[in-house]
Short mmCIF file of N, CA and C in Angstrom, two decimals:
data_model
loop_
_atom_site.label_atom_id
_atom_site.label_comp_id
_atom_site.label_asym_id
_atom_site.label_seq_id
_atom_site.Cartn_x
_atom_site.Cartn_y
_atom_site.Cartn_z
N UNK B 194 12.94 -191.86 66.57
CA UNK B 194 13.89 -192.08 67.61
C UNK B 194 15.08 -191.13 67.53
N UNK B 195 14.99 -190.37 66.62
CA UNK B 195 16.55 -189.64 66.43
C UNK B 195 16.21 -188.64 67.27
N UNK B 196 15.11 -188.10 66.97
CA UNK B 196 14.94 -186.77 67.82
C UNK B 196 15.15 -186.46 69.27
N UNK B 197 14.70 -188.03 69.89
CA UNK B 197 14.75 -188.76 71.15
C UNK B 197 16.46 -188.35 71.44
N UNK B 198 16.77 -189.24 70.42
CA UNK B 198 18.17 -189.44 70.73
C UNK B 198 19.21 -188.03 70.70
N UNK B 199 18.49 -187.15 69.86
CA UNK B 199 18.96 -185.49 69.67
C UNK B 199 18.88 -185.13 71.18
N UNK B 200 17.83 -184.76 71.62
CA UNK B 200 17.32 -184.03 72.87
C UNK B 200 17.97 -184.94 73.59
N UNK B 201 18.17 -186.01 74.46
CA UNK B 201 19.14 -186.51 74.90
C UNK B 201 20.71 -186.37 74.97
N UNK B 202 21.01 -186.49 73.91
CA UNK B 202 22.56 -185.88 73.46
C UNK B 202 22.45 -184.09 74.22
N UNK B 203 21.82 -183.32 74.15
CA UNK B 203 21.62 -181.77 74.09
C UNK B 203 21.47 -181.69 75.46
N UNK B 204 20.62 -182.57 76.62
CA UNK B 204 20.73 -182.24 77.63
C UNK B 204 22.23 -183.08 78.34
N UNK B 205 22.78 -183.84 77.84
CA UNK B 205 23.40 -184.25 78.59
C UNK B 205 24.54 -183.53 78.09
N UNK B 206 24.88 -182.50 76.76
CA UNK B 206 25.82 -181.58 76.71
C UNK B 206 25.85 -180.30 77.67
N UNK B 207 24.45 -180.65 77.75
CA UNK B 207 23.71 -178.87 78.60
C UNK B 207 24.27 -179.30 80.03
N UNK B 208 23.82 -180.45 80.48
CA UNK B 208 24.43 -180.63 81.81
C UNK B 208 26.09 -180.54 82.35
N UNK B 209 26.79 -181.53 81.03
CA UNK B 209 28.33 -181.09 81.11
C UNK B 209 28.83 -180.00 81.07
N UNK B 210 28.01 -178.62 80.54
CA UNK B 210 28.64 -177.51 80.11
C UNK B 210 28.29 -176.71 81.49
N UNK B 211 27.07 -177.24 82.20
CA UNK B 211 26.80 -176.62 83.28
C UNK B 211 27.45 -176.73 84.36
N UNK B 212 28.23 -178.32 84.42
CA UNK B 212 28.89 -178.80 85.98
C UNK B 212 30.37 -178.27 85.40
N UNK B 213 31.15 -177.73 84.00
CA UNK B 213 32.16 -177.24 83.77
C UNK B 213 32.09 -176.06 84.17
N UNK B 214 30.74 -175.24 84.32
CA UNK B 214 30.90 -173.69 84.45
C UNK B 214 30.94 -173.80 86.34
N UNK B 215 29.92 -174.63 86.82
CA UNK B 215 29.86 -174.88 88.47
C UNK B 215 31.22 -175.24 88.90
N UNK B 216 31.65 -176.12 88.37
CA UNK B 216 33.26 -176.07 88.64
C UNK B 216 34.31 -175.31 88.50
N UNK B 217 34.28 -174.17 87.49
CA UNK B 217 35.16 -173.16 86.98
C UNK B 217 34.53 -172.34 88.30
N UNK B 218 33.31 -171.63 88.75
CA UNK B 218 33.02 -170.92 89.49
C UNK B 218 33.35 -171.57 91.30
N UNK B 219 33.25 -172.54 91.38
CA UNK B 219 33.97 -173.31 92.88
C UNK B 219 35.43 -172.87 92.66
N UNK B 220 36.54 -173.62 91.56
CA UNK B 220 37.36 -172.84 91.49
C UNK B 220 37.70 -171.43 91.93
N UNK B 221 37.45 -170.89 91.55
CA UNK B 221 37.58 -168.83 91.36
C UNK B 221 37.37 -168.77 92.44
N UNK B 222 36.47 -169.43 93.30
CA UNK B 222 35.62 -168.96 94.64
C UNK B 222 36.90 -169.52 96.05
N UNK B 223 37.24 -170.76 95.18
CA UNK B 223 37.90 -170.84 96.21
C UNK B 223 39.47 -170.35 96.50
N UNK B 224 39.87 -170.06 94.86
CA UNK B 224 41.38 -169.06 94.99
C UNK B 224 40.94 -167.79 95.52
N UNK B 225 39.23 -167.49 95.65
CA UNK B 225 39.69 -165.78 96.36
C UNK B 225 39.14 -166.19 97.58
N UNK B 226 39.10 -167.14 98.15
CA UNK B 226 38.90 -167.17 99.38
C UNK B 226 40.31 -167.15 100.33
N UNK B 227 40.71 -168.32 99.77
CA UNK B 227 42.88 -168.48 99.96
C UNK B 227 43.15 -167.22 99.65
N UNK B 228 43.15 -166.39 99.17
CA UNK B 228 43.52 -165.17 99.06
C UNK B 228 43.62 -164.48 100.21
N UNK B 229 42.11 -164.22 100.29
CA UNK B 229 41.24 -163.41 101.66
C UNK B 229 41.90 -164.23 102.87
N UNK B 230 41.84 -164.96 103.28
CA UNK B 230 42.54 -165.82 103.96
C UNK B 230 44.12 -165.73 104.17
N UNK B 231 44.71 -165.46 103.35
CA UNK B 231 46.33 -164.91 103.40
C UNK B 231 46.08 -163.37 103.96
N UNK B 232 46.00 -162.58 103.16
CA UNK B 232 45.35 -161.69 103.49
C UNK B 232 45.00 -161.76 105.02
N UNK B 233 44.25 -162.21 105.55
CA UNK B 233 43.28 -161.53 106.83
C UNK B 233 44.87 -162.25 108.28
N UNK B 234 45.41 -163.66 107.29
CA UNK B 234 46.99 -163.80 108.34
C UNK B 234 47.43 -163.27 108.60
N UNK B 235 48.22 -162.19 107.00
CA UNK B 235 48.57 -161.48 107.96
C UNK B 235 48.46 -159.72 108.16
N UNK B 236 47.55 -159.88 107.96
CA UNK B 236 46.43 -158.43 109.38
C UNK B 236 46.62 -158.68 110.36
N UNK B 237 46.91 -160.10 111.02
CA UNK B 237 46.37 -160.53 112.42
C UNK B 237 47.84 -160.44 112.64
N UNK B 238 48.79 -160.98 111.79
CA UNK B 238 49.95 -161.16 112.65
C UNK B 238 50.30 -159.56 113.01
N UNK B 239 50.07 -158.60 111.96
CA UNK B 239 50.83 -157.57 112.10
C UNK B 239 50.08 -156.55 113.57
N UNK B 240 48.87 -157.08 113.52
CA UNK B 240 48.26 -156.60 114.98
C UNK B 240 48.93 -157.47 115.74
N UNK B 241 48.93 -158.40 115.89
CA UNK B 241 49.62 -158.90 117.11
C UNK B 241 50.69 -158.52 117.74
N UNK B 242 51.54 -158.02 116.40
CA UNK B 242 52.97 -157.08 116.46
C UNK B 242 52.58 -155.85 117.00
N UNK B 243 51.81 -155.49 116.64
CA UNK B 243 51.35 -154.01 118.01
C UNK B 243 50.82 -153.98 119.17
N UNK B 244 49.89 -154.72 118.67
CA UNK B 244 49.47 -155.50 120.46
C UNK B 244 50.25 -155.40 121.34
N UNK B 245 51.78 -156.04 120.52
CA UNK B 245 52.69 -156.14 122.02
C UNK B 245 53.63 -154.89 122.10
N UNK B 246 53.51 -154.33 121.57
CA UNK B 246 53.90 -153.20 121.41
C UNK B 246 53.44 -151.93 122.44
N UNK B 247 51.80 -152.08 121.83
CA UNK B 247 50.99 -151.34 122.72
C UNK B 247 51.45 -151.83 124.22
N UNK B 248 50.73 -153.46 124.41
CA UNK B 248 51.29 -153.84 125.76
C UNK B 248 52.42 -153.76 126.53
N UNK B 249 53.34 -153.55 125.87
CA UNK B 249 54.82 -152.95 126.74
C UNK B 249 54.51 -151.13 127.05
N UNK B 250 53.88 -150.60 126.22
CA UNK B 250 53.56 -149.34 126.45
C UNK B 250 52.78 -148.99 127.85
N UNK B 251 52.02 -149.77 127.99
CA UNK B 251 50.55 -149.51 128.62
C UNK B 251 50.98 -150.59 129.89
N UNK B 252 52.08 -151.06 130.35
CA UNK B 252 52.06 -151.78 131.49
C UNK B 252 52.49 -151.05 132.85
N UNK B 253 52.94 -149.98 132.44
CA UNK B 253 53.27 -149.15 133.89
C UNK B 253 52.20 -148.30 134.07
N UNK B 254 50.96 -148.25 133.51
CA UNK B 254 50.03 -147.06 133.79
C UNK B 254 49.22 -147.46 135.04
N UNK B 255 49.42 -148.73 135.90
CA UNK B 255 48.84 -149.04 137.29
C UNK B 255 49.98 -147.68 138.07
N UNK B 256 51.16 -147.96 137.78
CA UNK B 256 52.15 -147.25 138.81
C UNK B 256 52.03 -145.92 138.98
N UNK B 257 50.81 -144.53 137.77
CA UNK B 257 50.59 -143.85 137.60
C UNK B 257 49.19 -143.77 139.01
N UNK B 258 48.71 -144.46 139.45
CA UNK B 258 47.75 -144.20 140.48
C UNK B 258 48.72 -143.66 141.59
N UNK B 259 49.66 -144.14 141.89
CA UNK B 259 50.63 -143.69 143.07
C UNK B 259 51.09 -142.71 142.68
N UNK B 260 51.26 -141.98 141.62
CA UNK B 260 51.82 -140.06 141.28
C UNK B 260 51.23 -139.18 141.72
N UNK B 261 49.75 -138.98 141.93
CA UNK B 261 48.85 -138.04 142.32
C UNK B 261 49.38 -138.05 143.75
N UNK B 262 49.55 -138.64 145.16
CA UNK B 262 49.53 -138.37 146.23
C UNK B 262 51.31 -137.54 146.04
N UNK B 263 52.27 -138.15 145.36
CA UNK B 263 53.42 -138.03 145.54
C UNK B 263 53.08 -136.08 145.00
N UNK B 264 52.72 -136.29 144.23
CA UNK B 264 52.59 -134.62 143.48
C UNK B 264 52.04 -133.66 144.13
N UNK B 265 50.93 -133.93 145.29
CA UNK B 265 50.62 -133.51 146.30
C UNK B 265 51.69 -132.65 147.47
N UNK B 266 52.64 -133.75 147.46
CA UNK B 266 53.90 -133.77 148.81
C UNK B 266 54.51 -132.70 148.10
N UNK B 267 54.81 -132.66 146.51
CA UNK B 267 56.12 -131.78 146.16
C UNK B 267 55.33 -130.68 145.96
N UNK B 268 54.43 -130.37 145.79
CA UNK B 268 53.15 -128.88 146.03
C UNK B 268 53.59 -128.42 147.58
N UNK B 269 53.40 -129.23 148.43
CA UNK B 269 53.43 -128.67 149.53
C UNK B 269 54.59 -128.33 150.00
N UNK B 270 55.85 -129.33 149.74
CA UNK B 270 57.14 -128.62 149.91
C UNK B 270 57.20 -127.55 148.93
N UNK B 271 56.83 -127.48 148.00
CA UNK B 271 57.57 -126.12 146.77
C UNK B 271 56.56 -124.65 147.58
N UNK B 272 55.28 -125.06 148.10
CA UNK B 272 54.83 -123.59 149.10
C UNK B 272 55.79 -123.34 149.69
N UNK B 273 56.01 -124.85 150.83
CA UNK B 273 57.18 -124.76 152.18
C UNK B 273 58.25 -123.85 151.93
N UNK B 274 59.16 -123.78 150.70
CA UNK B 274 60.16 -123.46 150.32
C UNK B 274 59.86 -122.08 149.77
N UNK B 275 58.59 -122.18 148.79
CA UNK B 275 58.38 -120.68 148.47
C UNK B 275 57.95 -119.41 149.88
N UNK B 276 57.41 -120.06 150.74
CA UNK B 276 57.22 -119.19 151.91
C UNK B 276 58.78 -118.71 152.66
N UNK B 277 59.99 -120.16 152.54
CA UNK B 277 61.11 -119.78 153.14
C UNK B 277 62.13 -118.66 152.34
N UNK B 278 62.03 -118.86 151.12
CA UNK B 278 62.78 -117.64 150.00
C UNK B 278 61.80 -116.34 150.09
N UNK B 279 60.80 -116.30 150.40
CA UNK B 279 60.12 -114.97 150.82
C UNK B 279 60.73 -114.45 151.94
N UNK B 280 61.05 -115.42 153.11
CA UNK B 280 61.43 -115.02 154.37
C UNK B 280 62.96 -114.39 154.10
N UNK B 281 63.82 -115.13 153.46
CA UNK B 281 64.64 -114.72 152.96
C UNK B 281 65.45 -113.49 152.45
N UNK B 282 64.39 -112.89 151.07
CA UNK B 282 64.62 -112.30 150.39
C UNK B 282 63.46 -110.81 150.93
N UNK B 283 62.66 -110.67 151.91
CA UNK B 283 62.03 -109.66 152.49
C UNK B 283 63.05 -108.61 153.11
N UNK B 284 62.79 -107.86 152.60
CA UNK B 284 63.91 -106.27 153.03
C UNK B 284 64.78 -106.30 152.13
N UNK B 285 64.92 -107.00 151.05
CA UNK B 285 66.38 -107.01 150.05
C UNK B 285 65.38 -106.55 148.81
N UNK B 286 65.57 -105.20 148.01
CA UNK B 286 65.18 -104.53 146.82
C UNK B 286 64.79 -103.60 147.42
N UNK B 287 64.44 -103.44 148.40
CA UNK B 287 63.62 -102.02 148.48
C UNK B 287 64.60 -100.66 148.71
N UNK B 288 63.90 -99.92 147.89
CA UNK B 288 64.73 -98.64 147.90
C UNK B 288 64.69 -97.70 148.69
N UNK B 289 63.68 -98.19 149.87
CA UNK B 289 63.11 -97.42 151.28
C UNK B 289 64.29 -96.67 152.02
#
């Protein structure tokens, strides 16, 4: 019966030593998770801080569709005007 009682004693040390190591490893697992988890907060907050950042940047670029026609108009006045300073300045340099 001792031997009984040996191997008995041995697994039920084997088992305690096993649910101490399963528990030491849940532990560890779960301080680097809280970690990762702090961590990934604040990533997010500090994007969020650009986000709005970006988004104040990037909110007038609808009002940029209406520049192309306007840039058009000042092309055609700056010819208008370059044709009138030609008219202008024709017969003035020449050494004729």
């Amino acid at each position: 019966m001792s031997v009984i009682a040996t191997s008995s004693e041995t697994y039920r040390a084997l088992t305690l030593v096993i649910g101490v190591v399963a528990a030491g490893a849940v532990a560890v697992l779960l301080v680097l998770l809280l970690m990762y988890i702090s961590r990934i907060q604040r990533s997010v907050q500090g994007l969020l801080g650009v986000a709005g950042k970006v988004a104040a940047n990037t909110e007038n670029i609808p009002q940029l569709q209406a520049t192309a026609p306007v840039l058009a108009e000042i092309v055609e006045e700056a010819v208008v005007q370059d044709g009138y300073m030609n008219a202008l300045t024709d017969g003035f340099g020449d050494s004729s």
